[in-house]
PDB file of C-alpha atoms in Angstrom:
ATOM      1  CA  MET A   5     181.901-165.394  52.552  1.00 70.00           C
ATOM      2  CA  LEU A   6     179.834-167.804  50.613  1.00 74.00           C
ATOM      3  CA  ALA A   7     178.019-168.670  53.578  1.00 79.00           C
ATOM      4  CA  LYS A   8     176.973-164.900  54.113  1.00 80.00           C
ATOM      5  CA  LEU A   9     175.722-164.955  50.466  1.00 76.00           C
ATOM      6  CA  ALA A  10     173.534-167.905  51.165  1.00 79.00           C
ATOM      7  CA  LEU A  11     171.936-166.412  54.219  1.00 85.00           C
ATOM      8  CA  CYS A  12     171.229-162.949  52.512  1.00 86.00           C
ATOM      9  CA  ARG A  13     167.714-161.711  53.095  1.00 86.00           C
ATOM     10  CA  THR A  14     166.771-164.686  55.124  1.00 87.00           C
ATOM     11  CA  HIS A  15     165.127-164.992  58.586  1.00 86.00           C
ATOM     12  CA  VAL A  16     168.540-165.899  60.018  1.00 88.00           C
ATOM     13  CA  LEU A  17     169.782-162.309  59.594  1.00 87.00           C
ATOM     14  CA  GLY A  18     166.637-160.829  61.072  1.00 89.00           C
ATOM     15  CA  GLY A  19     164.791-157.975  59.501  1.00 89.00           C
ATOM     16  CA  ARG A  20     163.162-154.422  59.864  1.00 87.00           C
ATOM     17  CA  LYS A  21     159.739-153.075  59.482  1.00 88.00           C
ATOM     18  CA  PHE A  22     159.113-149.829  57.545  1.00 88.00           C
ATOM     19  CA  ARG A  23     155.817-147.761  57.779  1.00 88.00           C
ATOM     20  CA  CYS A  24     154.625-145.698  54.817  1.00 88.00           C
ATOM     21  CA  VAL A  25     154.061-141.955  55.970  1.00 87.00           C
ATOM     22  CA  ASP A  26     151.003-141.629  53.479  1.00 89.00           C
ATOM     23  CA  CYS A  27     148.984-144.876  54.259  1.00 90.00           C
ATOM     24  CA  ASP A  28     150.587-146.340  57.300  1.00 88.00           C
ATOM     25  CA  GLU A  29     151.095-149.568  55.534  1.00 91.00           C
ATOM     26  CA  ILE A  30     153.912-151.630  57.082  1.00 90.00           C
ATOM     27  CA  THR A  31     156.433-153.556  55.063  1.00 89.00           C
ATOM     28  CA  SER A  32     158.654-156.252  56.488  1.00 88.00           C
ATOM     29  CA  LEU A  33     162.079-156.783  54.878  1.00 86.00           C
ATOM     30  CA  TYR A  34     164.826-159.220  55.902  1.00 88.00           C
ATOM     31  CA  ASN A  35     168.352-157.873  56.441  1.00 88.00           C
ATOM     32  CA  SER A  36     171.029-158.128  53.680  1.00 86.00           C
ATOM     33  CA  CYS A  37     174.280-159.691  54.273  1.00 86.00           C
ATOM     34  CA  GLY A  38     176.069-156.634  52.873  1.00 82.00           C
ATOM     35  CA  ASP A  39     178.948-158.428  51.321  1.00 79.00           C
ATOM     36  CA  ARG A  40     180.422-156.726  48.200  1.00 71.00           C
ATOM     37  CA  HIS A  41     180.218-160.031  46.330  1.00 71.00           C
ATOM     38  CA  CYS A  42     176.503-160.668  46.908  1.00 78.00           C
ATOM     39  CA  PRO A  43     174.540-160.275  43.677  1.00 71.00           C
ATOM     40  CA  GLN A  44     171.518-159.102  45.689  1.00 75.00           C
ATOM     41  CA  CYS A  45     173.204-156.457  47.659  1.00 78.00           C
ATOM     42  CA  SER A  46     175.487-155.076  44.833  1.00 74.00           C
ATOM     43  CA  GLY A  47     172.458-153.943  42.631  1.00 73.00           C
ATOM     44  CA  GLY A  48     171.546-151.096  45.186  1.00 74.00           C
ATOM     45  CA  LYS A  49     175.141-150.195  45.540  1.00 76.00           C
ATOM     46  CA  ARG A  50     175.436-149.655  41.842  1.00 78.00           C
ATOM     47  CA  VAL A  51     172.329-147.466  41.809  1.00 81.00           C
ATOM     48  CA  ASP A  52     173.968-145.373  44.675  1.00 82.00           C
ATOM     49  CA  PHE A  53     177.195-145.235  42.899  1.00 81.00           C
ATOM     50  CA  HIS A  54     175.432-144.080  39.642  1.00 84.00           C
ATOM     51  CA  ASP A  55     173.392-141.360  41.444  1.00 86.00           C
ATOM     52  CA  LYS A  56     176.485-139.951  43.262  1.00 85.00           C
ATOM     53  CA  ALA A  57     178.592-139.892  40.251  1.00 84.00           C
ATOM     54  CA  THR A  58     176.051-138.399  38.045  1.00 86.00           C
ATOM     55  CA  LYS A  59     175.809-135.569  40.383  1.00 86.00           C
ATOM     56  CA  LEU A  60     179.333-134.694  39.956  1.00 85.00           C
ATOM     57  CA  ILE A  61     178.978-134.308  36.216  1.00 87.00           C
ATOM     58  CA  LEU A  62     179.449-130.744  35.002  1.00 88.00           C
ATOM     59  CA  PRO A  63     177.174-129.756  32.200  1.00 87.00           C
ATOM     60  CA  GLY A  64     178.552-128.578  28.753  1.00 87.00           C
ATOM     61  CA  VAL A  65     182.016-130.199  29.609  1.00 89.00           C
ATOM     62  CA  THR A  66     183.868-132.791  27.541  1.00 90.00           C
ATOM     63  CA  TYR A  67     184.876-135.794  29.606  1.00 91.00           C
ATOM     64  CA  TYR A  68     187.684-138.223  28.921  1.00 92.00           C
ATOM     65  CA  GLN A  69     188.309-141.726  30.279  1.00 91.00           C
ATOM     66  CA  VAL A  70     191.838-142.299  31.154  1.00 94.00           C
ATOM     67  CA  VAL A  71     192.902-145.748  32.047  1.00 94.00           C
ATOM     68  CA  PHE A  72     196.210-146.656  34.021  1.00 97.00           C
ATOM     69  CA  THR A  73     197.371-150.306  34.177  1.00 96.00           C
ATOM     70  CA  LEU A  74     199.949-151.973  36.451  1.00 96.00           C
ATOM     71  CA  PRO A  75     202.391-154.498  34.684  1.00 95.00           C
ATOM     72  CA  SER A  76     201.467-157.947  35.306  1.00 91.00           C
ATOM     73  CA  GLU A  77     204.345-158.450  37.577  1.00 92.00           C
ATOM     74  CA  LEU A  78     202.931-155.737  39.890  1.00 95.00           C
ATOM     75  CA  SER A  79     199.547-157.042  39.655  1.00 91.00           C
ATOM     76  CA  GLU A  80     200.621-160.416  41.005  1.00 89.00           C
ATOM     77  CA  LEU A  81     202.705-158.712  43.771  1.00 93.00           C
ATOM     78  CA  ALA A  82     199.687-156.832  44.740  1.00 92.00           C
ATOM     79  CA  LEU A  83     197.804-159.885  45.929  1.00 88.00           C
ATOM     80  CA  ALA A  84     199.852-159.912  49.097  1.00 90.00           C
ATOM     81  CA  ASN A  85     200.095-156.128  49.346  1.00 94.00           C
ATOM     82  CA  ARG A  86     196.714-154.864  48.365  1.00 92.00           C
ATOM     83  CA  TYR A  87     196.429-151.555  50.163  1.00 93.00           C
ATOM     84  CA  GLU A  88     199.939-150.589  49.349  1.00 95.00           C
ATOM     85  CA  MET A  89     199.614-151.273  45.651  1.00 95.00           C
ATOM     86  CA  ALA A  90     196.159-149.792  45.505  1.00 94.00           C
ATOM     87  CA  ASP A  91     197.551-146.534  46.792  1.00 95.00           C
ATOM     88  CA  LEU A  92     200.507-146.840  44.493  1.00 96.00           C
ATOM     89  CA  LEU A  93     198.309-147.108  41.491  1.00 96.00           C
ATOM     90  CA  VAL A  94     195.767-144.498  42.272  1.00 95.00           C
ATOM     91  CA  ASP A  95     198.312-142.000  43.672  1.00 95.00           C
ATOM     92  CA  SER A  96     200.778-142.554  40.812  1.00 97.00           C
ATOM     93  CA  ALA A  97     198.084-142.134  38.115  1.00 96.00           C
ATOM     94  CA  TRP A  98     196.601-139.072  39.536  1.00 96.00           C
ATOM     95  CA  LYS A  99     199.833-137.232  40.289  1.00 96.00           C
ATOM     96  CA  SER A 100     200.994-137.931  36.696  1.00 97.00           C
ATOM     97  CA  LEU A 101     197.848-137.013  35.108  1.00 97.00           C
ATOM     98  CA  SER A 102     197.139-133.899  37.125  1.00 96.00           C
ATOM     99  CA  ARG A 103     200.695-132.577  36.603  1.00 97.00           C
ATOM    100  CA  ARG A 104     200.521-133.131  32.906  1.00 96.00           C
ATOM    101  CA  ILE A 105     197.258-131.324  32.634  1.00 96.00           C
ATOM    102  CA  LYS A 106     198.639-128.426  34.668  1.00 96.00           C
ATOM    103  CA  ALA A 107     201.615-128.193  32.433  1.00 96.00           C
ATOM    104  CA  GLU A 108     200.023-128.593  29.070  1.00 95.00           C
ATOM    105  CA  GLN A 109     196.497-126.940  29.678  1.00 95.00           C
ATOM    106  CA  ASP A 110     197.066-124.579  32.696  1.00 95.00           C
ATOM    107  CA  TYR A 111     193.839-125.461  34.496  1.00 95.00           C
ATOM    108  CA  ASP A 112     193.196-127.036  37.875  1.00 95.00           C
ATOM    109  CA  PRO A 113     192.414-130.719  36.976  1.00 94.00           C
ATOM    110  CA  ALA A 114     189.815-133.111  38.638  1.00 93.00           C
ATOM    111  CA  ALA A 115     189.039-136.723  38.344  1.00 92.00           C
ATOM    112  CA  MET A 116     186.692-139.491  39.594  1.00 89.00           C
ATOM    113  CA  THR A 117     188.461-142.761  39.669  1.00 89.00           C
ATOM    114  CA  VAL A 118     187.357-146.374  39.913  1.00 88.00           C
ATOM    115  CA  LEU A 119     189.773-149.219  40.848  1.00 89.00           C
ATOM    116  CA  HIS A 120     189.555-152.790  39.298  1.00 86.00           C
ATOM    117  CA  THR A 121     191.798-155.468  40.321  1.00 85.00           C
ATOM    118  CA  TRP A 122     190.881-158.471  38.250  1.00 79.00           C
ATOM    119  CA  ASN A 123     189.705-159.348  34.743  1.00 75.00           C
ATOM    120  CA  GLN A 124     186.833-161.461  33.751  1.00 69.00           C
ATOM    121  CA  LYS A 125     188.714-164.702  34.538  1.00 68.00           C
ATOM    122  CA  LEU A 126     189.592-163.593  38.080  1.00 68.00           C
ATOM    123  CA  GLU A 127     193.389-163.183  36.971  1.00 78.00           C
ATOM    124  CA  ALA A 128     195.014-160.237  38.802  1.00 84.00           C
ATOM    125  CA  HIS A 129     194.844-157.222  36.480  1.00 88.00           C
ATOM    126  CA  TRP A 130     195.116-154.083  38.263  1.00 92.00           C
ATOM    127  CA  HIS A 131     194.009-150.991  36.592  1.00 93.00           C
ATOM    128  CA  VAL A 132     192.295-147.801  37.278  1.00 93.00           C
ATOM    129  CA  HIS A 133     189.637-145.882  35.111  1.00 92.00           C
ATOM    130  CA  MET A 134     189.488-141.947  35.549  1.00 92.00           C
ATOM    131  CA  LEU A 135     186.668-139.870  34.513  1.00 91.00           C
ATOM    132  CA  VAL A 136     188.447-136.541  33.651  1.00 93.00           C
ATOM    133  CA  PRO A 137     186.681-133.245  32.795  1.00 93.00           C
ATOM    134  CA  GLY A 138     188.403-131.445  29.666  1.00 93.00           C
ATOM    135  CA  ALA A 139     188.116-128.060  31.391  1.00 94.00           C
ATOM    136  CA  GLY A 140     188.696-126.429  34.774  1.00 94.00           C
ATOM    137  CA  PRO A 141     189.637-123.188  36.653  1.00 94.00           C
ATOM    138  CA  GLY A 142     192.592-121.614  34.973  1.00 95.00           C
ATOM    139  CA  LEU A 143     195.784-121.488  36.993  1.00 95.00           C
ATOM    140  CA  SER A 144     197.124-118.367  35.569  1.00 94.00           C
ATOM    141  CA  THR A 145     194.019-116.699  34.015  1.00 91.00           C
ATOM    142  CA  HIS A 146     191.636-117.529  36.971  1.00 90.00           C
ATOM    143  CA  GLN A 147     188.996-118.157  34.394  1.00 94.00           C
ATOM    144  CA  TRP A 148     187.248-121.164  32.962  1.00 94.00           C
ATOM    145  CA  THR A 149     189.504-122.862  30.697  1.00 94.00           C
ATOM    146  CA  GLU A 150     189.002-125.701  28.256  1.00 93.00           C
ATOM    147  CA  ALA A 151     191.608-128.165  27.114  1.00 92.00           C
ATOM    148  CA  THR A 152     193.004-127.472  23.613  1.00 90.00           C
ATOM    149  CA  ALA A 153     195.279-129.478  21.252  1.00 87.00           C
ATOM    150  CA  ALA A 154     198.866-128.615  21.292  1.00 79.00           C
ATOM    151  CA  THR A 155     200.474-127.219  17.898  1.00 76.00           C
ATOM    152  CA  GLY A 156     201.697-130.436  16.003  1.00 72.00           C
ATOM    153  CA  SER A 157     199.580-132.859  18.024  1.00 71.00           C
ATOM    154  CA  ARG A 158     198.024-134.409  14.777  1.00 70.00           C
ATOM    155  CA  ASN A 159     194.724-134.020  16.424  1.00 67.00           C
ATOM    156  CA  SER A 160     191.958-134.710  13.949  1.00 58.00           C
ATOM    157  CA  ASP A 161     188.752-135.238  15.837  1.00 66.00           C
ATOM    158  CA  GLY A 162     188.724-132.124  17.893  1.00 73.00           C
ATOM    159  CA  PHE A 163     189.292-133.909  21.284  1.00 85.00           C
ATOM    160  CA  TYR A 164     192.521-133.465  23.122  1.00 89.00           C
ATOM    161  CA  LEU A 165     193.507-133.655  26.801  1.00 92.00           C
ATOM    162  CA  VAL A 166     197.244-134.347  27.133  1.00 93.00           C
ATOM    163  CA  ASP A 167     200.148-136.009  25.200  1.00 92.00           C
ATOM    164  CA  ALA A 168     199.952-139.532  25.963  1.00 92.00           C
ATOM    165  CA  ASP A 169     203.565-140.443  25.594  1.00 93.00           C
ATOM    166  CA  PRO A 170     204.802-138.098  28.397  1.00 95.00           C
ATOM    167  CA  LEU A 171     201.885-139.139  30.530  1.00 96.00           C
ATOM    168  CA  ARG A 172     203.071-142.835  30.298  1.00 96.00           C
ATOM    169  CA  GLU A 173     206.628-141.939  31.217  1.00 97.00           C
ATOM    170  CA  ALA A 174     205.494-139.881  34.136  1.00 97.00           C
ATOM    171  CA  TYR A 175     203.103-142.577  35.468  1.00 97.00           C
ATOM    172  CA  ARG A 176     205.939-145.119  35.276  1.00 98.00           C
ATOM    173  CA  GLU A 177     208.416-142.878  36.989  1.00 97.00           C
ATOM    174  CA  GLN A 178     205.815-142.019  39.765  1.00 97.00           C
ATOM    175  CA  ALA A 179     204.975-145.608  40.291  1.00 97.00           C
ATOM    176  CA  ILE A 180     208.504-147.072  40.388  1.00 98.00           C
ATOM    177  CA  GLY A 181     209.549-144.300  42.762  1.00 97.00           C
ATOM    178  CA  LYS A 182     206.694-145.235  45.046  1.00 97.00           C
ATOM    179  CA  LEU A 183     207.501-148.973  44.832  1.00 98.00           C
ATOM    180  CA  ARG A 184     211.272-148.389  45.825  1.00 97.00           C
ATOM    181  CA  ARG A 185     210.169-146.389  48.805  1.00 97.00           C
ATOM    182  CA  LEU A 186     207.719-149.060  49.911  1.00 97.00           C
ATOM    183  CA  ARG A 187     210.400-151.657  49.788  1.00 97.00           C
ATOM    184  CA  SER A 188     212.785-149.347  51.627  1.00 96.00           C
ATOM    185  CA  ALA A 189     210.407-148.845  54.442  1.00 96.00           C
ATOM    186  CA  GLY A 190     209.887-152.610  54.767  1.00 95.00           C
ATOM    187  CA  LYS A 191     206.115-152.227  53.735  1.00 95.00           C
ATOM    188  CA  LEU A 192     206.175-154.843  51.012  1.00 95.00           C
ATOM    189  CA  LYS A 193     205.358-158.374  51.754  1.00 94.00           C
ATOM    190  CA  LEU A 194     207.861-160.279  49.486  1.00 95.00           C
ATOM    191  CA  VAL A 195     206.593-163.955  49.893  1.00 91.00           C
ATOM    192  CA  GLY A 196     205.930-167.003  47.675  1.00 91.00           C
ATOM    193  CA  LYS A 197     207.164-166.549  44.013  1.00 92.00           C
ATOM    194  CA  PHE A 198     208.365-163.049  45.046  1.00 94.00           C
ATOM    195  CA  GLU A 199     210.624-164.146  48.009  1.00 95.00           C
ATOM    196  CA  TYR A 200     213.629-163.879  45.774  1.00 96.00           C
ATOM    197  CA  LEU A 201     213.192-160.013  45.697  1.00 96.00           C
ATOM    198  CA  ARG A 202     214.435-159.849  49.281  1.00 96.00           C
ATOM    199  CA  SER A 203     217.758-159.895  47.630  1.00 96.00           C
ATOM    200  CA  ASP A 204     219.074-156.409  46.744  1.00 96.00           C
ATOM    201  CA  GLU A 205     220.668-157.643  43.591  1.00 97.00           C
ATOM    202  CA  ASN A 206     217.437-159.498  42.412  1.00 97.00           C
ATOM    203  CA  TRP A 207     215.381-156.424  43.363  1.00 97.00           C
ATOM    204  CA  ASP A 208     217.509-154.164  41.237  1.00 97.00           C
ATOM    205  CA  ALA A 209     217.108-156.466  38.335  1.00 97.00           C
ATOM    206  CA  PHE A 210     213.297-156.599  38.848  1.00 97.00           C
ATOM    207  CA  VAL A 211     212.939-152.774  38.963  1.00 97.00           C
ATOM    208  CA  LYS A 212     215.247-152.381  35.990  1.00 97.00           C
ATOM    209  CA  ASN A 213     212.975-154.642  34.052  1.00 97.00           C
ATOM    210  CA  LEU A 214     210.004-152.669  35.043  1.00 97.00           C
ATOM    211  CA  GLU A 215     211.701-149.438  33.859  1.00 96.00           C
ATOM    212  CA  SER A 216     212.339-150.997  30.401  1.00 96.00           C
ATOM    213  CA  LYS A 217     208.632-151.770  29.869  1.00 93.00           C
ATOM    214  CA  LYS A 218     206.173-149.442  28.145  1.00 93.00           C
ATOM    215  CA  TRP A 219     203.520-148.985  30.719  1.00 96.00           C
ATOM    216  CA  VAL A 220     199.852-148.666  29.861  1.00 94.00           C
ATOM    217  CA  ALA A 221     198.133-145.371  30.079  1.00 95.00           C
ATOM    218  CA  TYR A 222     195.655-144.418  27.410  1.00 91.00           C
ATOM    219  CA  ILE A 223     193.253-141.666  26.958  1.00 92.00           C
ATOM    220  CA  GLN A 224     189.900-142.478  25.466  1.00 88.00           C
ATOM    221  CA  PRO A 225     187.963-139.403  24.040  1.00 83.00           C
ATOM    222  CA  PRO A 226     184.278-139.349  23.669  1.00 79.00           C
ATOM    223  CA  PRO A 227     183.046-141.646  20.897  1.00 69.00           C
ATOM    224  CA  SER A 228     181.342-138.562  19.174  1.00 67.00           C
ATOM    225  CA  VAL A 229     180.537-134.934  19.691  1.00 63.00           C
ATOM    226  CA  THR A 230     177.084-135.988  21.029  1.00 66.00           C
ATOM    227  CA  SER A 231     178.401-138.429  23.646  1.00 70.00           C
ATOM    228  CA  SER A 232     177.930-137.509  27.351  1.00 76.00           C
ATOM    229  CA  ALA A 233     179.911-138.253  30.437  1.00 79.00           C
ATOM    230  CA  CYS A 234     176.835-139.989  31.842  1.00 81.00           C
ATOM    231  CA  GLN A 235     177.479-142.739  29.231  1.00 79.00           C
ATOM    232  CA  VAL A 236     181.109-143.472  30.699  1.00 78.00           C
ATOM    233  CA  VAL A 237     179.335-143.480  34.284  1.00 81.00           C
ATOM    234  CA  ARG A 238     177.050-146.167  33.040  1.00 79.00           C
ATOM    235  CA  TYR A 239     179.741-148.093  31.670  1.00 75.00           C
ATOM    236  CA  LEU A 240     181.750-147.920  35.028  1.00 75.00           C
ATOM    237  CA  VAL A 241     178.667-148.797  36.919  1.00 73.00           C
ATOM    238  CA  GLN A 242     178.353-152.204  35.076  1.00 69.00           C
ATOM    239  CA  ASP A 243     181.224-153.528  37.108  1.00 61.00           C
ATOM    240  CA  THR A 244     181.166-151.429  40.313  1.00 62.00           C
ATOM    241  CA  PRO A 245     180.557-152.743  42.798  1.00 58.00           C
ATOM    242  CA  LYS A 246     179.775-156.205  41.355  1.00 57.00           C
ATOM    243  CA  PRO A 247     180.540-159.785  41.959  1.00 52.00           C
ATOM    244  CA  SER A 248     183.493-160.947  39.866  1.00 47.00           C
ATOM    245  CA  TRP A 249     181.516-163.285  37.838  1.00 47.00           C
ATOM    246  CA  ALA A 250     179.746-161.753  34.937  1.00 41.00           C
ATOM    247  CA  GLU A 251     177.248-164.489  33.960  1.00 42.00           C
ATOM    248  CA  ILE A 252     176.880-168.131  35.301  1.00 44.00           C
ATOM    249  CA  PHE A 253     174.343-169.469  32.757  1.00 42.00           C
ATOM    250  CA  TRP A 254     174.158-173.053  33.429  1.00 44.00           C
ATOM    251  CA  ARG A 255     174.080-175.536  36.272  1.00 45.00           C
ATOM    252  CA  GLU A 256     173.988-179.153  35.612  1.00 47.00           C
ATOM    253  CA  ASP A 257     175.634-181.860  37.885  1.00 48.00           C
ATOM    254  CA  ASP A 258     176.985-179.323  40.204  1.00 48.00           C
ATOM    255  CA  ARG A 259     178.870-177.702  37.233  1.00 49.00           C
ATOM    256  CA  CYS A 260     179.045-173.967  36.813  1.00 49.00           C
ATOM    257  CA  PRO A 261     180.645-172.883  33.494  1.00 49.00           C
ATOM    258  CA  GLY A 262     180.527-169.258  32.407  1.00 51.00           C
ATOM    259  CA  TRP A 263     181.181-166.914  29.609  1.00 50.00           C
ATOM    260  CA  TYR A 264     184.193-164.624  29.491  1.00 51.00           C
ATOM    261  CA  ALA A 265     185.539-162.156  26.853  1.00 52.00           C
ATOM    262  CA  ASP A 266     188.467-163.228  24.654  1.00 53.00           C
ATOM    263  CA  ARG A 267     190.625-160.070  24.644  1.00 53.00           C
ATOM    264  CA  GLN A 268     192.605-161.451  21.913  1.00 54.00           C
ATOM    265  CA  ARG A 269     189.656-161.605  19.461  1.00 54.00           C
ATOM    266  CA  GLU A 270     187.299-158.692  19.267  1.00 51.00           C
ATOM    267  CA  SER A 271     183.688-159.275  20.290  1.00 50.00           C
ATOM    268  CA  HIS A 272     184.398-163.021  20.865  1.00 52.00           C
ATOM    269  CA  ARG A 273     182.981-164.711  23.931  1.00 54.00           C
ATOM    270  CA  ARG A 274     184.322-168.022  25.075  1.00 55.00           C
ATOM    271  CA  LEU A 275     183.096-170.784  27.398  1.00 51.00           C
ATOM    272  CA  TRP A 276     185.087-171.183  30.502  1.00 51.00           C
ATOM    273  CA  THR A 277     185.923-174.689  31.293  1.00 54.00           C
ATOM    274  CA  ALA A 278     183.298-176.187  33.563  1.00 45.00           C
ATOM    275  CA  SER A 279     184.083-176.586  37.246  1.00 50.00           C
ATOM    276  CA  TYR A 280     182.663-178.727  40.071  1.00 48.00           C
ATOM    277  CA  GLY A 281     181.251-176.629  42.932  1.00 53.00           C
ATOM    278  CA  THR A 282     184.352-177.412  45.143  1.00 56.00           C
ATOM    279  CA  ASP A 283     186.641-176.301  42.368  1.00 56.00           C
ATOM    280  CA  PHE A 284     184.535-173.152  41.805  1.00 56.00           C
ATOM    281  CA  TYR A 285     184.716-172.395  45.726  1.00 58.00           C
ATOM    282  CA  ASP A 286     188.628-172.802  45.615  1.00 59.00           C
ATOM    283  CA  TRP A 287     188.971-170.683  42.590  1.00 55.00           C
ATOM    284  CA  TYR A 288     186.644-167.874  43.801  1.00 56.00           C
ATOM    285  CA  VAL A 289     188.085-167.736  47.316  1.00 57.00           C
ATOM    286  CA  GLU A 290     191.522-167.463  46.008  1.00 53.00           C
ATOM    287  CA  THR A 291     190.780-163.945  45.222  1.00 48.00           C
ATOM    288  CA  GLN A 292     190.137-163.354  48.974  1.00 42.00           C
ATOM    289  CA  VAL A 293     192.907-165.304  50.679  1.00 39.00           C
ATOM    290  CA  GLU A 294     196.671-165.127  49.660  1.00 38.00           C
ATOM    291  CA  SER A 295     197.824-168.717  48.956  1.00 34.00           C
ATOM    292  CA  ALA A 296     201.549-167.806  49.720  1.00 32.00           C
ATOM    293  CA  GLU A 297     202.285-168.828  53.255  1.00 35.00           C
ATOM    294  CA  GLY A 298     198.719-168.391  54.365  1.00 37.00           C
ATOM    295  CA  ILE A 299     198.821-164.722  54.401  1.00 37.00           C
ATOM    296  CA  GLU A 300     195.200-163.308  54.707  1.00 38.00           C
ATOM    297  CA  ARG A 301     194.551-160.231  52.620  1.00 36.00           C
ATOM    298  CA  GLU A 302     191.849-157.712  52.822  1.00 37.00           C
ATOM    299  CA  PRO A 303     189.267-157.488  49.883  1.00 35.00           C
ATOM    300  CA  ILE A 304     189.410-154.234  47.993  1.00 33.00           C
ATOM    301  CA  ALA A 305     188.495-155.462  44.625  1.00 33.00           C
ATOM    302  CA  MET A 306     186.660-152.440  43.521  1.00 32.00           C
ATOM    303  CA  VAL A 307     187.003-149.077  45.182  1.00 31.00           C
ATOM    304  CA  GLN A 308     185.549-145.713  44.398  1.00 32.00           C
ATOM    305  CA  LEU A 309     187.841-142.777  45.075  1.00 32.00           C
ATOM    306  CA  PRO A 310     186.394-139.256  44.219  1.00 33.00           C
ATOM    307  CA  LEU A 311     189.446-137.128  43.955  1.00 34.00           C
ATOM    308  CA  ALA A 312     189.972-133.223  44.089  1.00 34.00           C
ATOM    309  CA  GLY A 313     187.807-130.866  42.245  1.00 35.00           C
ATOM    310  CA  PHE A 314     184.369-132.248  42.425  1.00 34.00           C
ATOM    311  CA  THR A 315     181.577-131.096  44.813  1.00 33.00           C
ATOM    312  CA  GLY A 316     177.958-132.153  45.277  1.00 34.00           C
ATOM    313  CA  ASP A 317     175.283-133.025  47.675  1.00 35.00           C
ATOM    314  CA  LEU A 318     175.729-136.831  48.255  1.00 32.00           C
ATOM    315  CA  GLY A 319     173.176-137.308  50.962  1.00 36.00           C
ATOM    316  CA  TYR A 320     170.897-140.168  51.347  1.00 31.00           C
ATOM    317  CA  PRO A 321     167.097-139.865  51.763  1.00 36.00           C
ATOM    318  CA  GLN A 322     165.890-140.766  55.205  1.00 34.00           C
ATOM    319  CA  SER A 323     164.394-144.176  55.857  1.00 38.00           C
ATOM    320  CA  TYR A 324     161.213-144.533  57.899  1.00 44.00           C
ATOM    321  CA  LEU A 325     162.288-147.352  60.266  1.00 46.00           C
ATOM    322  CA  VAL A 326     159.787-148.251  62.822  1.00 48.00           C
ATOM    323  CA  GLY A 327     160.991-151.523  64.201  1.00 48.00           C
ATOM    324  CA  SER A 328     163.044-154.662  63.850  1.00 47.00           C
ATOM    325  CA  PHE A 329     162.646-158.340  64.280  1.00 45.00           C
TER     326      PHE A 329
END
């Protein structure tokens, strides 16, 4: 993976020639590596994602950001079960949210989702961001319906989507039910520190502990009445898709320290302990290859999954390719 990044847009990968249709000027460009971790390649992908997502925004509609997080135990288990746990997280989040919206607001819901699987220190931290319109086609009225606060909701700012407590409970129930089915079907890789879960007794205790936890699912309304959904899109684009390091600001004697946000202290940035190049390589590649028993895992660190309810023309402009070299 690091070798591809080093060869990106060099003669080793070849290139293409483009001719301008207006002046016939020919421009030669080296091919990109296309790796999702490449800082050069990810910039264009972020622009594409922003353009696509912006086209899905409905004018005059209030949008909410809803975030669902897996407990730390499942985030670690996901390292050897990436596709299974990604499906569990996104599917459980969407089903619990859509059912609560239908039950409380009586309209057909929609959401755009972005899956994140790590935090700034590259620790496993699986969570999904959902951009959710606070309105939709009415299920019983067949008219456009806006979300309204329930009686006794203690809503004071004018924004309301659904009751957060039932949403969290529904999300936990959906996810644990899906987790049980994955194990029953033999689709979970229980290796390394999780090998003990092959025992039915240990598994039952593990699930019981998950059931006792208060799972994280919170609803963030717009910061103000003048805020737009495009602001949330810009926020999501910052990390989608993007290399996992946010800023490597210093290189001295093969050391590469960087900043990360201290979540325990608001607006506080801390300096990561400096690592030699080999240590950085091992630390970074650890996000790609499962250390437990040498199991390789497919990378899906950030995935965009537009869900039901959105439409739009997402076509790309035609490129005027005239040759390759």
